[in-house]
PDB file of C-alpha atoms and ligand atoms in Angstrom:
ATOM      1  CA  MET A  15       0.000   0.000   0.000  1.00 95.00           C
ATOM      2  CA  LYS A  16       1.505   3.278  -1.149  1.00 98.00           C
ATOM      3  CA  LEU A  17      -0.275   5.740   1.168  1.00 98.00           C
ATOM      4  CA  GLU A  18      -0.331   3.805   4.449  1.00 98.00           C
ATOM      5  CA  GLY A  19      -0.613   6.108   7.459  1.00 97.00           C
ATOM      6  CA  LYS A  20      -1.257   9.235   5.361  1.00 98.00           C
ATOM      7  CA  THR A  21      -4.229  11.578   5.623  1.00 98.00           C
ATOM      8  CA  ALA A  22      -5.626  13.011   2.396  1.00 99.00           C
ATOM      9  CA  ILE A  23      -8.236  15.654   1.621  1.00 99.00           C
ATOM     10  CA  VAL A  24      -9.869  15.324  -1.813  1.00 99.00           C
ATOM     11  CA  THR A  25     -12.031  18.308  -2.793  1.00 99.00           C
ATOM     12  CA  GLY A  26     -14.938  17.483  -5.079  1.00 98.00           C
ATOM     13  CA  GLY A  27     -14.568  13.948  -3.726  1.00 98.00           C
ATOM     14  CA  GLY A  28     -18.263  13.163  -4.058  1.00 98.00           C
ATOM     15  CA  SER A  29     -18.338  12.646  -7.826  1.00 98.00           C
ATOM     16  CA  GLY A  30     -16.431  11.522 -10.912  1.00 98.00           C
ATOM     17  CA  ILE A  31     -12.645  11.824 -10.754  1.00 98.00           C
ATOM     18  CA  GLY A  32     -12.651  12.938  -7.103  1.00 98.00           C
ATOM     19  CA  ARG A  33     -14.668   9.877  -6.089  1.00 98.00           C
ATOM     20  CA  GLY A  34     -12.277   7.637  -8.028  1.00 98.00           C
ATOM     21  CA  ILE A  35      -9.293   9.184  -6.239  1.00 99.00           C
ATOM     22  CA  CYS A  36     -10.962   8.841  -2.807  1.00 99.00           C
ATOM     23  CA  LEU A  37     -11.725   5.144  -3.328  1.00 98.00           C
ATOM     24  CA  ARG A  38      -8.202   4.410  -4.597  1.00 98.00           C
ATOM     25  CA  TYR A  39      -6.460   6.426  -1.857  1.00 99.00           C
ATOM     26  CA  ALA A  40      -8.421   4.481   0.764  1.00 98.00           C
ATOM     27  CA  ARG A  41      -7.357   1.193  -0.858  1.00 98.00           C
ATOM     28  CA  GLU A  42      -3.753   2.436  -0.660  1.00 98.00           C
ATOM     29  CA  GLY A  43      -4.128   2.855   3.120  1.00 98.00           C
ATOM     30  CA  ALA A  44      -4.857   6.590   3.417  1.00 98.00           C
ATOM     31  CA  SER A  45      -7.449   8.119   5.726  1.00 98.00           C
ATOM     32  CA  VAL A  46      -9.587  10.122   3.322  1.00 99.00           C
ATOM     33  CA  VAL A  47     -11.529  13.337   3.868  1.00 99.00           C
ATOM     34  CA  VAL A  48     -14.172  13.400   1.140  1.00 99.00           C
ATOM     35  CA  ALA A  49     -14.809  17.145   0.829  1.00 99.00           C
ATOM     36  CA  ASP A  50     -17.616  18.398  -1.393  1.00 99.00           C
ATOM     37  CA  LEU A  51     -20.196  21.136  -1.771  1.00 98.00           C
ATOM     38  CA  ASP A  52     -22.739  18.341  -2.164  1.00 98.00           C
ATOM     39  CA  THR A  53     -23.057  16.803   1.321  1.00 98.00           C
ATOM     40  CA  ALA A  54     -25.073  13.760   0.235  1.00 98.00           C
ATOM     41  CA  SER A  55     -22.581  12.665  -2.421  1.00 98.00           C
ATOM     42  CA  ALA A  56     -19.615  13.169  -0.052  1.00 98.00           C
ATOM     43  CA  GLU A  57     -21.351  11.066   2.599  1.00 98.00           C
ATOM     44  CA  LYS A  58     -22.112   8.354   0.059  1.00 98.00           C
ATOM     45  CA  VAL A  59     -18.451   8.056  -0.979  1.00 99.00           C
ATOM     46  CA  ALA A  60     -17.273   8.080   2.664  1.00 99.00           C
ATOM     47  CA  GLU A  61     -19.759   5.267   3.417  1.00 98.00           C
ATOM     48  CA  GLU A  62     -18.536   3.295   0.408  1.00 98.00           C
ATOM     49  CA  ILE A  63     -14.977   3.509   1.771  1.00 98.00           C
ATOM     50  CA  LYS A  64     -15.979   2.580   5.317  1.00 98.00           C
ATOM     51  CA  ASN A  65     -18.028  -0.379   4.060  1.00 98.00           C
ATOM     52  CA  ALA A  66     -14.840  -1.670   2.432  1.00 98.00           C
ATOM     53  CA  ASP A  67     -12.990  -1.331   5.783  1.00 98.00           C
ATOM     54  CA  GLY A  68     -11.278   1.925   4.806  1.00 98.00           C
ATOM     55  CA  LYS A  69     -11.011   5.142   6.811  1.00 98.00           C
ATOM     56  CA  ALA A  70     -13.034   8.114   5.590  1.00 98.00           C
ATOM     57  CA  LEU A  71     -14.955  11.161   6.659  1.00 98.00           C
ATOM     58  CA  ALA A  72     -17.312  13.414   4.705  1.00 98.00           C
ATOM     59  CA  VAL A  73     -16.980  17.190   5.029  1.00 98.00           C
ATOM     60  CA  THR A  74     -19.223  19.762   3.381  1.00 98.00           C
ATOM     61  CA  VAL A  75     -17.165  22.577   1.906  1.00 99.00           C
ATOM     62  CA  ASP A  76     -17.306  25.316  -0.683  1.00 99.00           C
ATOM     63  CA  VAL A  77     -13.691  25.662  -1.787  1.00 99.00           C
ATOM     64  CA  THR A  78     -14.206  29.397  -2.417  1.00 98.00           C
ATOM     65  CA  ASP A  79     -15.095  30.041   1.236  1.00 98.00           C
ATOM     66  CA  ARG A  80     -11.963  30.429   3.377  1.00 98.00           C
ATOM     67  CA  GLU A  81     -13.705  29.793   6.710  1.00 98.00           C
ATOM     68  CA  GLY A  82     -15.202  26.583   5.351  1.00 98.00           C
ATOM     69  CA  VAL A  83     -11.818  25.491   4.006  1.00 99.00           C
ATOM     70  CA  LYS A  84     -10.198  26.191   7.388  1.00 98.00           C
ATOM     71  CA  ASN A  85     -12.869  24.015   8.976  1.00 98.00           C
ATOM     72  CA  MET A  86     -12.164  21.248   6.419  1.00 98.00           C
ATOM     73  CA  VAL A  87      -8.456  21.201   7.334  1.00 98.00           C
ATOM     74  CA  ALA A  88      -9.162  21.431  11.080  1.00 98.00           C
ATOM     75  CA  THR A  89     -11.607  18.508  10.830  1.00 98.00           C
ATOM     76  CA  ALA A  90      -9.037  16.359   9.002  1.00 98.00           C
ATOM     77  CA  VAL A  91      -6.454  17.108  11.703  1.00 98.00           C
ATOM     78  CA  LYS A  92      -8.894  16.499  14.557  1.00 98.00           C
ATOM     79  CA  GLU A  93     -10.154  13.193  13.153  1.00 98.00           C
ATOM     80  CA  PHE A  94      -6.988  11.743  11.654  1.00 98.00           C
ATOM     81  CA  GLY A  95      -4.140  13.537  13.492  1.00 98.00           C
ATOM     82  CA  GLY A  96      -2.620  15.582  10.647  1.00 98.00           C
ATOM     83  CA  LEU A  97      -2.648  16.284   6.934  1.00 98.00           C
ATOM     84  CA  ASP A  98      -0.259  14.839   4.335  1.00 98.00           C
ATOM     85  CA  ILE A  99      -2.027  15.134   0.971  1.00 99.00           C
ATOM     86  CA  LEU A 100      -4.379  17.657  -0.625  1.00 99.00           C
ATOM     87  CA  VAL A 101      -6.017  16.955  -3.975  1.00 99.00           C
ATOM     88  CA  ASN A 102      -7.496  20.113  -5.506  1.00 99.00           C
ATOM     89  CA  ASN A 103     -10.060  18.348  -7.659  1.00 98.00           C
ATOM     90  CA  ALA A 104     -13.272  20.401  -7.198  1.00 98.00           C
ATOM     91  CA  GLY A 105     -13.954  22.083 -10.511  1.00 98.00           C
ATOM     92  CA  VAL A 106     -16.699  23.479 -12.717  1.00 98.00           C
ATOM     93  CA  GLY A 107     -17.010  23.849 -16.465  1.00 96.00           C
ATOM     94  CA  LYS A 108     -19.522  24.440 -19.226  1.00 95.00           C
ATOM     95  CA  ILE A 109     -19.549  24.757 -23.002  1.00 95.00           C
ATOM     96  CA  ILE A 110     -20.411  28.363 -23.905  1.00 96.00           C
ATOM     97  CA  PRO A 111     -19.723  30.156 -27.218  1.00 95.00           C
ATOM     98  CA  PHE A 112     -17.226  32.991 -26.753  1.00 96.00           C
ATOM     99  CA  LEU A 113     -19.671  35.787 -27.647  1.00 97.00           C
ATOM    100  CA  GLU A 114     -22.221  34.461 -25.131  1.00 97.00           C
ATOM    101  CA  THR A 115     -19.811  34.069 -22.209  1.00 97.00           C
ATOM    102  CA  THR A 116     -20.856  36.409 -19.405  1.00 98.00           C
ATOM    103  CA  GLU A 117     -18.847  38.026 -16.627  1.00 98.00           C
ATOM    104  CA  ALA A 118     -20.727  35.778 -14.208  1.00 98.00           C
ATOM    105  CA  ASP A 119     -19.635  32.633 -16.143  1.00 98.00           C
ATOM    106  CA  PHE A 120     -16.040  33.841 -16.153  1.00 98.00           C
ATOM    107  CA  ASP A 121     -16.038  34.681 -12.432  1.00 98.00           C
ATOM    108  CA  PHE A 122     -17.692  31.373 -11.555  1.00 98.00           C
ATOM    109  CA  PHE A 123     -15.127  29.190 -13.380  1.00 98.00           C
ATOM    110  CA  PHE A 124     -12.162  31.196 -12.113  1.00 98.00           C
ATOM    111  CA  GLY A 125     -13.672  31.372  -8.611  1.00 98.00           C
ATOM    112  CA  VAL A 126     -13.969  27.623  -8.143  1.00 98.00           C
ATOM    113  CA  ASN A 127     -11.146  26.365 -10.390  1.00 98.00           C
ATOM    114  CA  CYS A 128      -8.493  28.954  -9.441  1.00 99.00           C
ATOM    115  CA  LYS A 129      -9.405  30.944  -6.335  1.00 98.00           C
ATOM    116  CA  GLY A 130     -10.673  27.795  -4.611  1.00 99.00           C
ATOM    117  CA  LEU A 131      -7.427  26.014  -5.472  1.00 99.00           C
ATOM    118  CA  MET A 132      -5.432  28.898  -3.996  1.00 99.00           C
ATOM    119  CA  ILE A 133      -7.421  29.000  -0.749  1.00 99.00           C
ATOM    120  CA  CYS A 134      -7.301  25.215  -0.226  1.00 99.00           C
ATOM    121  CA  SER A 135      -3.566  25.096  -1.022  1.00 99.00           C
ATOM    122  CA  GLN A 136      -2.818  27.942   1.402  1.00 99.00           C
ATOM    123  CA  GLU A 137      -4.783  26.448   4.287  1.00 99.00           C
ATOM    124  CA  ALA A 138      -3.432  22.921   3.710  1.00 99.00           C
ATOM    125  CA  ALA A 139       0.130  24.217   3.339  1.00 99.00           C
ATOM    126  CA  LYS A 140      -0.065  26.141   6.617  1.00 98.00           C
ATOM    127  CA  GLN A 141      -0.943  22.878   8.365  1.00 98.00           C
ATOM    128  CA  MET A 142       1.761  20.903   6.539  1.00 98.00           C
ATOM    129  CA  ILE A 143       4.389  23.549   7.365  1.00 98.00           C
ATOM    130  CA  ALA A 144       3.385  23.489  11.047  1.00 98.00           C
ATOM    131  CA  GLN A 145       3.754  19.674  11.071  1.00 98.00           C
ATOM    132  CA  ASN A 146       7.257  20.002   9.544  1.00 98.00           C
ATOM    133  CA  ARG A 147       7.122  16.655   7.710  1.00 98.00           C
ATOM    134  CA  GLY A 148       6.506  17.817   4.139  1.00 98.00           C
ATOM    135  CA  GLY A 149       3.417  16.993   2.125  1.00 98.00           C
ATOM    136  CA  LYS A 150       1.931  16.548  -1.319  1.00 99.00           C
ATOM    137  CA  ILE A 151      -0.502  18.710  -3.280  1.00 99.00           C
ATOM    138  CA  VAL A 152      -2.060  17.375  -6.481  1.00 99.00           C
ATOM    139  CA  ASN A 153      -3.963  19.811  -8.720  1.00 99.00           C
ATOM    140  CA  LEU A 154      -6.505  18.833 -11.363  1.00 98.00           C
ATOM    141  CA  ALA A 155      -5.705  20.776 -14.521  1.00 98.00           C
ATOM    142  CA  SER A 156      -6.983  19.598 -17.926  1.00 98.00           C
ATOM    143  CA  GLN A 157      -6.000  19.129 -21.538  1.00 97.00           C
ATOM    144  CA  ALA A 158      -8.258  22.195 -21.897  1.00 97.00           C
ATOM    145  CA  GLY A 159      -5.526  24.174 -20.148  1.00 98.00           C
ATOM    146  CA  ARG A 160      -3.030  23.269 -22.895  1.00 97.00           C
ATOM    147  CA  ARG A 161      -4.855  25.188 -25.656  1.00 95.00           C
ATOM    148  CA  GLY A 162      -7.866  27.410 -26.296  1.00 96.00           C
ATOM    149  CA  GLU A 163     -11.177  26.257 -27.768  1.00 94.00           C
ATOM    150  CA  SER A 164     -13.839  28.464 -29.332  1.00 93.00           C
ATOM    151  CA  LEU A 165     -16.696  27.008 -27.259  1.00 95.00           C
ATOM    152  CA  VAL A 166     -14.778  26.674 -23.999  1.00 96.00           C
ATOM    153  CA  MET A 167     -12.845  29.940 -23.592  1.00 97.00           C
ATOM    154  CA  ALA A 168     -13.346  30.647 -19.873  1.00 98.00           C
ATOM    155  CA  TYR A 169     -12.904  27.031 -18.720  1.00 98.00           C
ATOM    156  CA  CYS A 170      -9.772  26.576 -20.861  1.00 98.00           C
ATOM    157  CA  ALA A 171      -8.336  29.817 -19.478  1.00 98.00           C
ATOM    158  CA  SER A 172      -9.050  28.759 -15.888  1.00 98.00           C
ATOM    159  CA  LYS A 173      -7.259  25.431 -16.430  1.00 98.00           C
ATOM    160  CA  ALA A 174      -4.291  27.167 -18.097  1.00 98.00           C
ATOM    161  CA  ALA A 175      -4.166  29.276 -14.937  1.00 98.00           C
ATOM    162  CA  VAL A 176      -4.175  26.071 -12.850  1.00 98.00           C
ATOM    163  CA  ILE A 177      -1.097  24.820 -14.746  1.00 98.00           C
ATOM    164  CA  ASN A 178       0.623  28.152 -14.071  1.00 98.00           C
ATOM    165  CA  MET A 179      -0.473  28.359 -10.420  1.00 98.00           C
ATOM    166  CA  ASN A 180       0.818  24.807  -9.952  1.00 98.00           C
ATOM    167  CA  GLN A 181       4.313  26.072 -10.819  1.00 98.00           C
ATOM    168  CA  SER A 182       4.195  29.126  -8.545  1.00 98.00           C
ATOM    169  CA  ILE A 183       2.809  27.183  -5.583  1.00 99.00           C
ATOM    170  CA  ALA A 184       5.416  24.434  -6.088  1.00 99.00           C
ATOM    171  CA  LEU A 185       8.223  26.999  -6.022  1.00 98.00           C
ATOM    172  CA  ALA A 186       6.767  28.732  -2.968  1.00 98.00           C
ATOM    173  CA  LEU A 187       6.467  25.493  -0.973  1.00 98.00           C
ATOM    174  CA  ALA A 188       9.601  23.640  -2.121  1.00 98.00           C
ATOM    175  CA  GLU A 189      11.626  24.754   0.910  1.00 98.00           C
ATOM    176  CA  HIS A 190       9.016  23.056   3.118  1.00 98.00           C
ATOM    177  CA  LYS A 191       9.380  19.744   1.242  1.00 98.00           C
ATOM    178  CA  ILE A 192       5.833  20.054  -0.058  1.00 99.00           C
ATOM    179  CA  ASN A 193       5.665  18.648  -3.595  1.00 99.00           C
ATOM    180  CA  VAL A 194       3.095  20.312  -5.838  1.00 99.00           C
ATOM    181  CA  ASN A 195       2.160  18.674  -9.137  1.00 99.00           C
ATOM    182  CA  ALA A 196      -0.784  18.663 -11.507  1.00 98.00           C
ATOM    183  CA  ILE A 197      -2.583  16.146 -13.686  1.00 98.00           C
ATOM    184  CA  ALA A 198      -4.083  17.127 -17.039  1.00 98.00           C
ATOM    185  CA  PRO A 199      -6.779  14.557 -17.912  1.00 98.00           C
ATOM    186  CA  GLY A 200      -8.416  14.274 -21.348  1.00 97.00           C
ATOM    187  CA  ILE A 201     -12.036  13.173 -21.801  1.00 97.00           C
ATOM    188  CA  VAL A 202     -13.063  11.449 -18.589  1.00 98.00           C
ATOM    189  CA  ASP A 203     -16.338   9.551 -18.281  1.00 96.00           C
ATOM    190  CA  THR A 204     -17.891  11.472 -15.346  1.00 97.00           C
ATOM    191  CA  PRO A 205     -21.147  13.342 -14.601  1.00 94.00           C
ATOM    192  CA  LEU A 206     -19.372  16.531 -15.755  1.00 94.00           C
ATOM    193  CA  TRP A 207     -18.831  15.042 -19.229  1.00 94.00           C
ATOM    194  CA  VAL A 208     -22.445  13.867 -19.413  1.00 94.00           C
ATOM    195  CA  GLU A 209     -23.412  17.541 -19.189  1.00 95.00           C
ATOM    196  CA  ILE A 210     -20.628  18.657 -21.546  1.00 95.00           C
ATOM    197  CA  ASP A 211     -21.802  16.091 -24.098  1.00 95.00           C
ATOM    198  CA  LYS A 212     -25.356  17.497 -23.943  1.00 96.00           C
ATOM    199  CA  GLN A 213     -24.081  21.078 -24.276  1.00 95.00           C
ATOM    200  CA  PHE A 214     -21.850  20.228 -27.274  1.00 94.00           C
ATOM    201  CA  ALA A 215     -24.715  18.252 -28.879  1.00 95.00           C
ATOM    202  CA  LYS A 216     -27.079  21.227 -28.589  1.00 94.00           C
ATOM    203  CA  LEU A 217     -24.591  23.741 -29.950  1.00 93.00           C
ATOM    204  CA  LEU A 218     -23.332  21.540 -32.800  1.00 93.00           C
ATOM    205  CA  GLY A 219     -26.759  20.123 -33.713  1.00 95.00           C
ATOM    206  CA  TRP A 220     -25.618  16.552 -32.984  1.00 96.00           C
ATOM    207  CA  GLU A 221     -27.354  13.669 -31.209  1.00 97.00           C
ATOM    208  CA  ILE A 222     -26.767  13.311 -27.462  1.00 97.00           C
ATOM    209  CA  GLY A 223     -23.820  10.940 -27.021  1.00 96.00           C
ATOM    210  CA  GLU A 224     -22.370  11.853 -30.423  1.00 97.00           C
ATOM    211  CA  PRO A 225     -19.837  14.413 -29.132  1.00 95.00           C
ATOM    212  CA  LYS A 226     -18.454  11.915 -26.608  1.00 95.00           C
ATOM    213  CA  ARG A 227     -18.257   9.196 -29.267  1.00 95.00           C
ATOM    214  CA  LYS A 228     -16.683  11.411 -31.934  1.00 95.00           C
ATOM    215  CA  PHE A 229     -14.146  13.066 -29.637  1.00 94.00           C
ATOM    216  CA  THR A 230     -13.206   9.687 -28.180  1.00 95.00           C
ATOM    217  CA  GLU A 231     -12.502   8.250 -31.655  1.00 95.00           C
ATOM    218  CA  SER A 232      -9.469  10.513 -32.000  1.00 93.00           C
ATOM    219  CA  ILE A 233      -7.845   9.432 -28.711  1.00 96.00           C
ATOM    220  CA  PRO A 234      -4.681   7.472 -29.632  1.00 96.00           C
ATOM    221  CA  LEU A 235      -5.256   4.819 -26.931  1.00 97.00           C
ATOM    222  CA  GLY A 236      -8.718   4.250 -28.415  1.00 95.00           C
ATOM    223  CA  ARG A 237     -11.047   4.547 -25.443  1.00 97.00           C
ATOM    224  CA  ILE A 238     -12.568   7.140 -23.149  1.00 97.00           C
ATOM    225  CA  GLU A 239     -10.688   7.854 -19.908  1.00 98.00           C
ATOM    226  CA  GLN A 240     -12.030   6.532 -16.602  1.00 98.00           C
ATOM    227  CA  PRO A 241     -11.637   8.134 -13.137  1.00 98.00           C
ATOM    228  CA  GLU A 242      -9.410   5.153 -12.229  1.00 98.00           C
ATOM    229  CA  ASP A 243      -6.928   6.217 -14.923  1.00 98.00           C
ATOM    230  CA  VAL A 244      -6.545   9.560 -13.157  1.00 98.00           C
ATOM    231  CA  ALA A 245      -6.492   7.959  -9.704  1.00 98.00           C
ATOM    232  CA  GLY A 246      -3.382   5.912 -10.557  1.00 98.00           C
ATOM    233  CA  ALA A 247      -1.432   9.070 -11.384  1.00 98.00           C
ATOM    234  CA  ALA A 248      -2.839  10.798  -8.284  1.00 99.00           C
ATOM    235  CA  VAL A 249      -1.532   7.942  -6.102  1.00 99.00           C
ATOM    236  CA  PHE A 250       1.911   8.178  -7.708  1.00 98.00           C
ATOM    237  CA  LEU A 251       2.139  11.961  -7.237  1.00 98.00           C
ATOM    238  CA  ALA A 252       1.027  11.654  -3.581  1.00 99.00           C
ATOM    239  CA  SER A 253       3.433   8.823  -2.795  1.00 98.00           C
ATOM    240  CA  GLU A 254       7.094   8.701  -1.762  1.00 98.00           C
ATOM    241  CA  ASP A 255       7.890   7.648  -5.343  1.00 98.00           C
ATOM    242  CA  ALA A 256       7.309  11.300  -6.297  1.00 98.00           C
ATOM    243  CA  ASP A 257       9.472  12.833  -3.549  1.00 98.00           C
ATOM    244  CA  TYR A 258      11.843  14.353  -6.126  1.00 98.00           C
ATOM    245  CA  ILE A 259       9.140  15.602  -8.483  1.00 98.00           C
ATOM    246  CA  THR A 260       7.588  19.047  -8.196  1.00 98.00           C
ATOM    247  CA  GLN A 261       6.116  21.791 -10.430  1.00 98.00           C
ATOM    248  CA  GLN A 262       5.120  19.264 -13.136  1.00 98.00           C
ATOM    249  CA  CYS A 263       1.842  18.814 -14.997  1.00 98.00           C
ATOM    250  CA  LEU A 264       1.389  15.224 -16.131  1.00 98.00           C
ATOM    251  CA  ASN A 265      -0.846  14.534 -19.144  1.00 98.00           C
ATOM    252  CA  VAL A 266      -3.075  11.533 -18.364  1.00 98.00           C
ATOM    253  CA  ASP A 267      -5.196  11.573 -21.492  1.00 98.00           C
ATOM    254  CA  GLY A 268      -4.580   8.483 -23.621  1.00 97.00           C
ATOM    255  CA  GLY A 269      -2.178  10.498 -25.775  1.00 97.00           C
ATOM    256  CA  ASN A 270      -4.870  13.012 -26.741  1.00 95.00           C
ATOM    257  CA  TRP A 271      -2.581  16.024 -26.343  1.00 91.00           C
ATOM    258  CA  PRO A 272      -0.716  17.188 -28.401  1.00 85.00           C
ATOM    259  CA  SER A 273      -1.966  14.892 -31.164  1.00 68.00           C
TER     260      SER A 273
HETATM  261  N1  NAD B 313     -14.344  14.990 -16.766  1.00 70.17           N
HETATM  262  C1  NAD B 313     -13.369  15.397 -17.553  1.00 70.17           C
HETATM  263  O1  NAD B 313     -13.331  15.046 -18.743  1.00 70.17           O
HETATM  264  C2  NAD B 313     -12.251  16.252 -17.015  1.00 70.17           C
HETATM  265  C3  NAD B 313     -11.153  16.461 -17.853  1.00 70.17           C
HETATM  266  C4  NAD B 313     -10.099  17.248 -17.396  1.00 70.17           C
HETATM  267  C5  NAD B 313     -10.160  17.814 -16.143  1.00 70.17           C
HETATM  268  N2  NAD B 313     -11.244  17.601 -15.351  1.00 70.17           N
HETATM  269  C6  NAD B 313     -11.231  18.235 -14.023  1.00 70.17           C
HETATM  270  O2  NAD B 313     -11.301  17.226 -13.028  1.00 70.17           O
HETATM  271  C7  NAD B 313     -12.013  17.708 -11.884  1.00 70.17           C
HETATM  272  C8  NAD B 313     -13.165  16.787 -11.568  1.00 70.17           C
HETATM  273  O3  NAD B 313     -14.035  16.711 -12.696  1.00 70.17           O
HETATM  274  P1  NAD B 313     -15.224  15.649 -12.793  1.00 70.17           P
HETATM  275  O4  NAD B 313     -15.404  15.372 -14.236  1.00 70.17           O
HETATM  276  O5  NAD B 313     -15.031  14.541 -11.850  1.00 70.17           O
HETATM  277  O6  NAD B 313     -16.448  16.592 -12.326  1.00 70.17           O
HETATM  278  P2  NAD B 313     -17.816  16.254 -11.538  1.00 70.17           P
HETATM  279  O7  NAD B 313     -18.754  17.359 -11.906  1.00 70.17           O
HETATM  280  O8  NAD B 313     -18.227  14.857 -11.775  1.00 70.17           O
HETATM  281  O9  NAD B 313     -17.381  16.412 -10.010  1.00 70.17           O
HETATM  282  C9  NAD B 313     -16.981  17.646  -9.488  1.00 70.17           C
HETATM  283  C10 NAD B 313     -17.287  17.671  -8.005  1.00 70.17           C
HETATM  284  O10 NAD B 313     -16.842  18.949  -7.503  1.00 70.17           O
HETATM  285  C11 NAD B 313     -17.831  19.426  -6.588  1.00 70.17           C
HETATM  286  N3  NAD B 313     -17.752  20.890  -6.501  1.00 70.17           N
HETATM  287  C12 NAD B 313     -18.115  21.800  -7.451  1.00 70.17           C
HETATM  288  N4  NAD B 313     -17.941  23.042  -6.974  1.00 70.17           N
HETATM  289  C13 NAD B 313     -17.457  22.919  -5.706  1.00 70.17           C
HETATM  290  C14 NAD B 313     -17.079  23.848  -4.718  1.00 70.17           C
HETATM  291  N5  NAD B 313     -17.204  25.183  -4.905  1.00 70.17           N
HETATM  292  N6  NAD B 313     -16.605  23.391  -3.531  1.00 70.17           N
HETATM  293  C15 NAD B 313     -16.511  22.050  -3.320  1.00 70.17           C
HETATM  294  N7  NAD B 313     -16.867  21.121  -4.220  1.00 70.17           N
HETATM  295  C16 NAD B 313     -17.332  21.553  -5.411  1.00 70.17           C
HETATM  296  C17 NAD B 313     -19.154  18.955  -7.170  1.00 70.17           C
HETATM  297  O11 NAD B 313     -20.182  18.947  -6.175  1.00 70.17           O
HETATM  298  C18 NAD B 313     -18.787  17.568  -7.678  1.00 70.17           C
HETATM  299  O12 NAD B 313     -18.986  16.585  -6.679  1.00 70.17           O
HETATM  300  C19 NAD B 313     -12.425  19.138 -12.235  1.00 70.17           C
HETATM  301  O13 NAD B 313     -11.466  20.037 -11.740  1.00 70.17           O
HETATM  302  C20 NAD B 313     -12.419  19.141 -13.761  1.00 70.17           C
HETATM  303  O14 NAD B 313     -12.235  20.421 -14.288  1.00 70.17           O
HETATM  304  C21 NAD B 313     -12.287  16.837 -15.757  1.00 70.17           C
END
């Protein structure tokens, strides 16, 4: 087990990729704080882990609310004795044509995907620094952060910012032996992509399911990505095997970028 004795917080842990990471971290021996805006889904994932003899706790949090984030970290410390790993996975996205993108859309994506990541990283890092035993932060970027797209401008920009923030935060925390790395997934089969598929279908005049099928056809490894594919990389980046890796953004996308 690669994360035995570690405590991990996974934001957005109640769904999709976050859920996959929570389940895998628990199997690797970590105590997992499933942190999500959606209390019911966080509790469901925590129950799933406990039913499989793992250690987990659900916490309701809005990653954009500093007091709530402080409470999330304090709860992890109180219940499990410290904090070793933070996964900044909570994220929001939508397909919106450039000319129809509003200030509210822009602020919403940047608020959750970037400001939330900053607040969670700051509060987790303060705890890790106080413990003086290093730590790991894993950020969910996206292939969308590698290039712009006409129907996804604000989301792409927010994920490009995540890739950049990942570097700055890694440099800022290196002296504390806190490794900070990102993962850039491709097209992952999650509730988020169910919505994205519907939005693309409407805008392109395609059948529902067609965008997912067509975009998946061009993935070199020939299949859609699963949360478990991301979870494997998230275990590696949170483990001792990654002790000499920081500031990196790892593409986990079946070879989709830059082909
Ligand atoms: N699905 C993909 O194809 C894909 C590809 C690349 C990157 N990503 C990124 O991976 C991450 C997870 O995506 P997913 O597909 O699993 O999404 P999802 O919608 O299935 O899950 C996201 C979770 O985040 C939670 N959340 C949203 N706003 C929150 C907030 N303010 N505070 C706390 N929790 C909040 C939601 O309640 C939900 O449980 C996101 O950052 C996303 O941008 C996804």
